[in-house]
Coordinates of C-alpha atoms in Angstrom, one line a residue:
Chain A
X1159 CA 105.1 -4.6 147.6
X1160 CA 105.1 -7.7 149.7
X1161 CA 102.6 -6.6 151.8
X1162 CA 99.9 -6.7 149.0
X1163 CA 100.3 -10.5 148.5
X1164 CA 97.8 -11.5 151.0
X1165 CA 94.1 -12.0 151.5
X1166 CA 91.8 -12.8 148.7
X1167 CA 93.0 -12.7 145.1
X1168 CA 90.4 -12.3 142.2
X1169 CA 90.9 -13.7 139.1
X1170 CA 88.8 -12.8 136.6
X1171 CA 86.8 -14.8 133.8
X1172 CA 84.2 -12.5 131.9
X1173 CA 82.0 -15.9 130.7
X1174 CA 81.5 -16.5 134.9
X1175 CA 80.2 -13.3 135.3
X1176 CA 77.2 -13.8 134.3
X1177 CA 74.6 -12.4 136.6
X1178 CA 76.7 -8.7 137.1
X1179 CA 79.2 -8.3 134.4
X1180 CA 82.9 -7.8 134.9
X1181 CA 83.6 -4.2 136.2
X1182 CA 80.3 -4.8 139.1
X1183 CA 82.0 -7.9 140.5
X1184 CA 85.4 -6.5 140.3
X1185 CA 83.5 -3.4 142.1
X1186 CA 81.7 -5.4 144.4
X1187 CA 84.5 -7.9 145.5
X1188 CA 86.6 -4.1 145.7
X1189 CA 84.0 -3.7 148.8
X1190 CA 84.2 -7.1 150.5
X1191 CA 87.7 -6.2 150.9
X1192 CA 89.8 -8.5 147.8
X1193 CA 93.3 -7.7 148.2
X1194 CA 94.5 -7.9 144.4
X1195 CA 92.7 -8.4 141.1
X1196 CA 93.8 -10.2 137.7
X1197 CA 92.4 -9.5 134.5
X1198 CA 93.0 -12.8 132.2
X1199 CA 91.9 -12.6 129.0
X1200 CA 92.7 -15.1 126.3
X1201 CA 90.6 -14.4 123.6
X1202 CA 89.9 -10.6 123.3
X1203 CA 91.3 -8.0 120.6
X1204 CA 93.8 -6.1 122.2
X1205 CA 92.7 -2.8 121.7
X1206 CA 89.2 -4.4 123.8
X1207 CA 91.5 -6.1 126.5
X1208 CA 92.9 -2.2 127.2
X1209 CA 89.9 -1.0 127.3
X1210 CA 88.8 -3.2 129.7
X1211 CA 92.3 -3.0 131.8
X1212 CA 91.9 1.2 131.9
X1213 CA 87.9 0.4 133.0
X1214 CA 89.2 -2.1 136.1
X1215 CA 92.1 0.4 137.0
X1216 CA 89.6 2.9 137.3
X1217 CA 87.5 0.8 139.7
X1218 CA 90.4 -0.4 142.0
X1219 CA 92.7 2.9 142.3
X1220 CA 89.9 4.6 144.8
X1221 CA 90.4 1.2 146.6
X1222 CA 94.1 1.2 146.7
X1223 CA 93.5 -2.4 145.0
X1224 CA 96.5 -3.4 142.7
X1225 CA 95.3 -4.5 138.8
X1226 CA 97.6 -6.8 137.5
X1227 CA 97.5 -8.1 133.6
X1228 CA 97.7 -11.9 132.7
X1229 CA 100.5 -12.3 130.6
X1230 CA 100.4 -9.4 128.5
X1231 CA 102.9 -7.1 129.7
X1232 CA 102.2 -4.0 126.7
X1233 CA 98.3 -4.2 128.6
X1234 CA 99.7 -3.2 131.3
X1235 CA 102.1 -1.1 130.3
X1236 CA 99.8 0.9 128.4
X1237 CA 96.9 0.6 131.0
X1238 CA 98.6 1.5 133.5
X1239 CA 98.1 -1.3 135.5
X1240 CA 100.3 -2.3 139.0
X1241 CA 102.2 -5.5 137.3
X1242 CA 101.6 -9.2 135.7
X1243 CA 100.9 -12.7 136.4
X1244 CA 103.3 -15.2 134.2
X1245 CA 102.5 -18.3 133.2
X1246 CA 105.1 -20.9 132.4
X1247 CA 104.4 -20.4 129.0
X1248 CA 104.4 -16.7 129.3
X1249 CA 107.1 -13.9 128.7
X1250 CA 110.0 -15.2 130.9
X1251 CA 110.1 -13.4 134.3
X1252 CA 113.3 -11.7 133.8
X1253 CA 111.9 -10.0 130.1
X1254 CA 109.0 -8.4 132.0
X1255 CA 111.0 -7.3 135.3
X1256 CA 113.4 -5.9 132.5
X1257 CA 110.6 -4.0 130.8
X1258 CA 108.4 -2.9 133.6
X1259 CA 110.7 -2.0 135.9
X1260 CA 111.4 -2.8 139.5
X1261 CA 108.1 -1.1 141.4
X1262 CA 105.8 -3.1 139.3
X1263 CA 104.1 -6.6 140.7
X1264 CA 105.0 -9.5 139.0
X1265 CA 103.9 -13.3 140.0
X1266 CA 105.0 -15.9 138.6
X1267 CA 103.1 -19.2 137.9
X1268 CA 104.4 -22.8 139.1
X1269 CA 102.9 -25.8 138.1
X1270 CA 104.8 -28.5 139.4
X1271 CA 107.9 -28.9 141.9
X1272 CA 110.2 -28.7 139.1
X1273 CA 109.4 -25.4 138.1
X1274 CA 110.7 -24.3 141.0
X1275 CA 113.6 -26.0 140.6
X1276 CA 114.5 -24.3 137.5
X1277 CA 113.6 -21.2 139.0
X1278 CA 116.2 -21.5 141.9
X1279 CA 118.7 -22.4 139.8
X1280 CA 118.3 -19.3 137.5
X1281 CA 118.2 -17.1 140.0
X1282 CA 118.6 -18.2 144.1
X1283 CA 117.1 -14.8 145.1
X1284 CA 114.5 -14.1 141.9
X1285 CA 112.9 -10.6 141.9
X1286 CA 109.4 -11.9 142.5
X1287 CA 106.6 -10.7 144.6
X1288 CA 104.8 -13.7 144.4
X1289 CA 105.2 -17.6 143.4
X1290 CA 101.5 -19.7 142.7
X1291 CA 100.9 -22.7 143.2
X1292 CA 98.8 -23.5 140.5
X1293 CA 96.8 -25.8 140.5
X1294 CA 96.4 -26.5 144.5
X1295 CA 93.5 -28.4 143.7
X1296 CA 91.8 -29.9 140.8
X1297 CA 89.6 -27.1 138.9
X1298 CA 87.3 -26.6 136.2
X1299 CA 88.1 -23.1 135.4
X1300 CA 91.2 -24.0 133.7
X1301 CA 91.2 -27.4 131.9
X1302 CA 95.3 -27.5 130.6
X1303 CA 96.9 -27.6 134.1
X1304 CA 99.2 -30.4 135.2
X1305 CA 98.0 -32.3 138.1
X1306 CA 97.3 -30.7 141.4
X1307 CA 99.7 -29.7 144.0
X1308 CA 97.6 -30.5 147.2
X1309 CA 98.0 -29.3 150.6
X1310 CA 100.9 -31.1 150.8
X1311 CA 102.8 -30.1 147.6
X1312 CA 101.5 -26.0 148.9
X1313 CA 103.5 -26.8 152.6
X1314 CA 106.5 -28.5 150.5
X1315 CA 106.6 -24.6 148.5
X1316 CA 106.3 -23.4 151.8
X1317 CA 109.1 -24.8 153.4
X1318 CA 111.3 -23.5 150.7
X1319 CA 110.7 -19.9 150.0
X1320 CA 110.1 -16.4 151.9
X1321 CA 108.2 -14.7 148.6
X1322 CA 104.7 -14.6 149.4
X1323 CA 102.7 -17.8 148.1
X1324 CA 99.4 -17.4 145.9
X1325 CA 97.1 -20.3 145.8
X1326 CA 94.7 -21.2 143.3
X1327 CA 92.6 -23.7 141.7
X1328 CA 89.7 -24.9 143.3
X1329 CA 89.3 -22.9 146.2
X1330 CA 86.3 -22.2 148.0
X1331 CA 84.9 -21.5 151.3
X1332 CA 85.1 -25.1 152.2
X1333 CA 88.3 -25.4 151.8
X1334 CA 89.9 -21.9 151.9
X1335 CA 91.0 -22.4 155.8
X1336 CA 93.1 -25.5 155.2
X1337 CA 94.8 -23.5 152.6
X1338 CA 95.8 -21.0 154.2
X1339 CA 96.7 -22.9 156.8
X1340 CA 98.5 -25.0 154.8
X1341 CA 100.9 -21.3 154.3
X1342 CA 99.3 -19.6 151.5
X1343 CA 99.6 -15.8 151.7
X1344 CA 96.8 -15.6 149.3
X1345 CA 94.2 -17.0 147.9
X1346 CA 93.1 -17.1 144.4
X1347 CA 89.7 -17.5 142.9
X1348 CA 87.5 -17.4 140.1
X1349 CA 84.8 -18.7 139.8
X1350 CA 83.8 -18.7 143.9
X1351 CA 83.4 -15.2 143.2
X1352 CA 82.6 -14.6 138.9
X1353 CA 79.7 -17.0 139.8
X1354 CA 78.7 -15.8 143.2
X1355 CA 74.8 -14.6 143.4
X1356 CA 76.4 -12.2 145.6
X1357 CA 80.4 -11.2 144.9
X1358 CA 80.6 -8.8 148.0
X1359 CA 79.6 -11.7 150.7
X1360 CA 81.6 -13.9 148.8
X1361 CA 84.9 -11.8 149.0
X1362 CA 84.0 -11.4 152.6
X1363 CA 83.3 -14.6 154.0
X1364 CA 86.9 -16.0 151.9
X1365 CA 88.7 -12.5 154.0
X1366 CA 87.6 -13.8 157.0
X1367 CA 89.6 -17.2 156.5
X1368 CA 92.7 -14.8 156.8
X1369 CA 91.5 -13.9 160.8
X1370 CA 90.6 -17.1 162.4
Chain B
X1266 CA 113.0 5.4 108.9
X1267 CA 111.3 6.3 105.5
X1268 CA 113.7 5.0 103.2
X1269 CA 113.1 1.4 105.3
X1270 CA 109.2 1.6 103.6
X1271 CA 110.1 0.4 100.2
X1272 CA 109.7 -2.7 98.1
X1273 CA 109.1 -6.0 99.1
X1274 CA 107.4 -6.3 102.6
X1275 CA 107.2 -10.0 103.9
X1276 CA 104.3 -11.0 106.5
X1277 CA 104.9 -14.4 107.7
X1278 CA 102.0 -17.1 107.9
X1279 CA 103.7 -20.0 109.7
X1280 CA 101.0 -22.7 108.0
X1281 CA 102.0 -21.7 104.5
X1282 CA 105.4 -22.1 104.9
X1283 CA 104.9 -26.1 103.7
X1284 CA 107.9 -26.5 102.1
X1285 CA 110.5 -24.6 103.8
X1286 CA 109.5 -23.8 107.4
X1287 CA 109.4 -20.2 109.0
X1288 CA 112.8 -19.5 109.6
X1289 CA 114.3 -20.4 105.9
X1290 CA 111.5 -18.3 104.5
X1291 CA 112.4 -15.2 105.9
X1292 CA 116.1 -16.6 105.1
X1293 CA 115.1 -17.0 101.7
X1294 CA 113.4 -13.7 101.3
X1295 CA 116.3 -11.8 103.0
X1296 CA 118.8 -13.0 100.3
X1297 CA 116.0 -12.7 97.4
X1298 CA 115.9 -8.8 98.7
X1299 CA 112.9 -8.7 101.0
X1300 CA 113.2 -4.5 102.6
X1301 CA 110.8 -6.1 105.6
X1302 CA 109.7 -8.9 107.5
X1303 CA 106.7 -8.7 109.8
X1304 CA 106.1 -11.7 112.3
X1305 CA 102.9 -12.3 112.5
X1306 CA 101.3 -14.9 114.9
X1307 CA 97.6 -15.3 116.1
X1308 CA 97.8 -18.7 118.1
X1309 CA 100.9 -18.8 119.5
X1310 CA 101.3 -18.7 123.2
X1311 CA 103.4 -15.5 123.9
X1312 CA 107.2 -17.6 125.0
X1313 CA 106.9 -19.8 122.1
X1314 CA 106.3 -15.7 119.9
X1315 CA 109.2 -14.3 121.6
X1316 CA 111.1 -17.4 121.0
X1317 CA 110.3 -17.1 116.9
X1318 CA 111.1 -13.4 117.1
X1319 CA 114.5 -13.7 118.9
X1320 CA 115.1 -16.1 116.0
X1321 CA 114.0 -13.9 113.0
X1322 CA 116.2 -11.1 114.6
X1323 CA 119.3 -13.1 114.7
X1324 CA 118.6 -14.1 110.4
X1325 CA 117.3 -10.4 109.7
X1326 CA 120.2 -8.7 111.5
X1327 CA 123.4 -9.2 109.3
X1328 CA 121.2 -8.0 106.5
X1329 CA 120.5 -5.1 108.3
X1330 CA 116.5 -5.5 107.4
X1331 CA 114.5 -4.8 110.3
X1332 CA 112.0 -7.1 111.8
X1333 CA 108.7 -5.9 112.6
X1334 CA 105.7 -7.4 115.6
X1335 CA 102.3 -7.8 114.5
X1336 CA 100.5 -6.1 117.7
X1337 CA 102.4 -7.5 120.6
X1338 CA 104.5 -4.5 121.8
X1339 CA 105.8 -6.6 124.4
X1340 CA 107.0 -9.1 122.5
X1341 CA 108.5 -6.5 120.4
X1342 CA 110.2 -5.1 123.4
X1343 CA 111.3 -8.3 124.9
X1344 CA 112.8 -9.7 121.3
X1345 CA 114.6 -6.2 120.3
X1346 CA 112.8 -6.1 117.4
X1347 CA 112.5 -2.7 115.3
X1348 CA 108.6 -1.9 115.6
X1349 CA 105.0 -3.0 115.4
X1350 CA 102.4 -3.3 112.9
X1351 CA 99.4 -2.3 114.2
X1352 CA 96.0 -3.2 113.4
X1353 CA 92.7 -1.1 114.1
X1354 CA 91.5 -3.5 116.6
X1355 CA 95.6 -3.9 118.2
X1356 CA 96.5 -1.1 120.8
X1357 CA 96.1 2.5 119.9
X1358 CA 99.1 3.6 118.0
X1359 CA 99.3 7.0 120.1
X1360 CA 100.3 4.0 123.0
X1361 CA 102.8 2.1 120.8
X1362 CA 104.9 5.3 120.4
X1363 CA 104.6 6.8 123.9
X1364 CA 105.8 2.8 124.6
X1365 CA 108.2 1.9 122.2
X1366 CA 109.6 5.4 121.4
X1367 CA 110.5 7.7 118.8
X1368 CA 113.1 5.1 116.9
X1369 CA 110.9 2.5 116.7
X1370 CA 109.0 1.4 113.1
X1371 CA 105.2 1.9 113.6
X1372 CA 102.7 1.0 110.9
X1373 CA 98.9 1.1 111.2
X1374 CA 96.5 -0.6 108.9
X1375 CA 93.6 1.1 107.4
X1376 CA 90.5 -1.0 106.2
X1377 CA 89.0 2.0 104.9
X1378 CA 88.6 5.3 104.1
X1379 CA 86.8 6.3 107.7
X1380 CA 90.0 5.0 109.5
X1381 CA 92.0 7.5 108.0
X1382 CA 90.3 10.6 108.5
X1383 CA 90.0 9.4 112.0
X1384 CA 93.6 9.1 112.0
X1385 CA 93.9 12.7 110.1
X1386 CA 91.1 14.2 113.0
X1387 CA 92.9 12.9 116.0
X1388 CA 96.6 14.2 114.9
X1389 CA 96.9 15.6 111.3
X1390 CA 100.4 14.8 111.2
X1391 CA 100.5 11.2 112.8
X1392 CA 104.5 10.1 113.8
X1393 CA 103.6 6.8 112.0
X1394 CA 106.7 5.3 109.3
X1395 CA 103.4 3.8 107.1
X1396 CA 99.8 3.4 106.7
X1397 CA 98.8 0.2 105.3
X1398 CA 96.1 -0.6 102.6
X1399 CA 94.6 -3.6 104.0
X1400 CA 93.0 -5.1 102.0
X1401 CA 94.2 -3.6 98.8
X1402 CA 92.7 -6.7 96.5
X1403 CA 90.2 -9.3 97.9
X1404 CA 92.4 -11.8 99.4
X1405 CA 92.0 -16.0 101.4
X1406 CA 95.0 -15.4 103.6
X1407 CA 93.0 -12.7 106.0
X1408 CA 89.2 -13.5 105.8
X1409 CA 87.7 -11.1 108.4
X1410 CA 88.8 -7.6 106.5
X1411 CA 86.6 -5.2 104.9
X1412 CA 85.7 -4.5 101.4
X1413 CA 89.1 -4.4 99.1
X1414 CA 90.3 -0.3 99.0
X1415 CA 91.4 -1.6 94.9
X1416 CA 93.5 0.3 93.2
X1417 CA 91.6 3.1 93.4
X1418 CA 91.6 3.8 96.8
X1419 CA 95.1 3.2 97.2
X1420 CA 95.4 6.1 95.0
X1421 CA 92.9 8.3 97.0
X1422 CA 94.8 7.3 100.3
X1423 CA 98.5 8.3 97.6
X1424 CA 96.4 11.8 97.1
X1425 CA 96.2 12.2 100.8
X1426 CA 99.3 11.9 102.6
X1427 CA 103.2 11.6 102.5
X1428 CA 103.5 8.9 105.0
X1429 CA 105.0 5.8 103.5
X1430 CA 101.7 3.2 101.6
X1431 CA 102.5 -0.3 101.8
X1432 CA 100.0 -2.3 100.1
X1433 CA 98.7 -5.8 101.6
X1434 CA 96.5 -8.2 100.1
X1435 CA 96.1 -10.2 97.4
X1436 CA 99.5 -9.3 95.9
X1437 CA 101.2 -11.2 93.4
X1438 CA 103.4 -11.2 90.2
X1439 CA 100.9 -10.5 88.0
X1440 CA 99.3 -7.3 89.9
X1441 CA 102.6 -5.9 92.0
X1442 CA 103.9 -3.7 89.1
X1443 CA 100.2 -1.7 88.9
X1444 CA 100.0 -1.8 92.8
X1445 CA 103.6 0.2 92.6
X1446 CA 102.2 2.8 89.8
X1447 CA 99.3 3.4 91.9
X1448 CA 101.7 4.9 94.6
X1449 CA 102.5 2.5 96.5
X1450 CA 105.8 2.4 98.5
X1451 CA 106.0 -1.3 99.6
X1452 CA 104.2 -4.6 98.8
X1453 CA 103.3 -6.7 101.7
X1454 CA 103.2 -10.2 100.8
X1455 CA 101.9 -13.0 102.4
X1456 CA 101.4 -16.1 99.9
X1457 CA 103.3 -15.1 97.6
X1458 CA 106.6 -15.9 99.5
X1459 CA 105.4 -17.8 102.1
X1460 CA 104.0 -20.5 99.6
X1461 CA 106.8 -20.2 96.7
X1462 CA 108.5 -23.0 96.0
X1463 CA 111.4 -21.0 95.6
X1464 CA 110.8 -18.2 98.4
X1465 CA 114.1 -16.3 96.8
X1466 CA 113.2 -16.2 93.1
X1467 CA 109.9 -15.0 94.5
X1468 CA 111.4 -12.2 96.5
X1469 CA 113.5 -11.3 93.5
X1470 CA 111.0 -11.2 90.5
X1471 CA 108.5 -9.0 93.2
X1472 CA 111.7 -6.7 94.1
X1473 CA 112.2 -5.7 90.3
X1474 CA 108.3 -4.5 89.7
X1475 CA 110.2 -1.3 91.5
X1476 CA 112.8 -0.6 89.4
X1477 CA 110.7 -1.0 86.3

């Protein structure tokens, strides 16, 4: 599975979609080559947030494009979907590699240095296919999160860990190169594609940071 | 499972439970006789949810009274708990079973007559352990449900089908004993536990409209 943890990472947020709705800019970030898409919901019905999981699935399989679930491991599991991002204040890791089993994708959110810490000491080796530095910059997609990692806090994670590295927070084309040369595998956005007049050229321009 | 739908059926509010906190409520209630204990959280974010179920378990197991999830099948999964409750707007309950399996306790609520003969037209003999009445009197704990089914509907819905009944909404002392002669297997309480001074005396004096 490590080999899917790379390139551009979409994280979705129905409310930024505004001009094309969610299932045309999964579609159209699909075509300008995203590597992995999130659904995060936090608000919606469950039996809506399925619906919504089985309509994305749909999208991404002719792509090859994994779907994971934010959080909620019974979406996925009932969806169908390819695995789940955790937050620290999600299901713990271990619970959802338990219940979904070893082939699915699960990433695993770190918001400051000791998180990692704890991690390590739980498990030296944990079974996860990706760790994400969240935020690497300040963001106003998500208001709750501790204070940034940076650059430097992003080479620090770097310079202890072979499993694959997602960045997010605050990512754009301005500043996608220094991340990723910074030793991000992948990087996350939102907004830099929900909001983009044109979520194809978007997803494009941000893959190209991954070739120069 | 059937003989586990009978008498009193507790569905936790953590706000009401003033005086004596979650966790000696359901305490409470177990010694007072409670048959059932459903955890039902709307806010919570889903570590701190397993964390409360693990907890419930642990009180509900030496009576040997199982613990039920409202919606969150992964929750249920993660905290071994013994099934869900499932709402009409909660993941299809065709997904709970294929998920959860054949020994778990699945209920589905029914706001009106409509939802069950949808239930009736998609499987006429649905492997649910109960269908719910919800609302079965005009109650404040749950503001967004449908017109009450009264007593008269419950005893349509009795008319119907063999499947365990449990009755929700504005239950009490006063109205449990009719609720029971109207065919109904199990009174889900919310209040009427949750804010008892004495949760035990409350559990009690609602156990014996069953054996009247």
């Amino acid at each position: 599975m490590e080999n899917k943890i790379h390139g551009v990472y979409l994280v979705t947020d129905r409310p930024l979609c505004r001009t094309h709705g969610l299932a045309e800019v999964v579609e159209l970030s699909a075509l300008g080559g995203v590597s992995l898409v999130q659904l995060r919901e936090k608000e919606t019905d469950s039996r809506e947030f399925l619906e919504l999981a089985k309509h994305l699935k749909k999208i991404l399989t002719p792509f090859a494009i994994p779907l994971l679930i934010n959080d909620r491991l019974d979406i996925c599991l009932a969806a169908g979907a390819d695995g789940v991002h955790l937050g620290q204040s999600d299901l713990p890791w271990q619970e959802a590699r338990r219940i979904l089993g070893n082939n699915a994708i699960i990433g695993l959110s770190l918001e400051t240095k000791e998180d990692y810490h704890s991690l390590i000491e739980t498990n030296p080796k944990p079974p996860l296919d990706y760790l994400a530095v969240s935020p690497v910059f300040d963001t106003n997609t998500k208001t709750n999160t501790k204070p940034a990692w940076g650059l430097e806090g992003l080479k620090w994670l770097r310079s202890k860990t072979t499993i694959p590295i997602v960045a997010i927070g605050g990512i754009n084309e301005s500043n996608a190169e220094t991340v990723v040369k910074a030793g991000a595998d992948s990087i996350a956005v939102v907004s830099a594609i929900c909001s983009a007049e044109d979520p194809k050229l978007a997803t494009e321009i941000l893959s190209k940071k991954f070739h120069t």
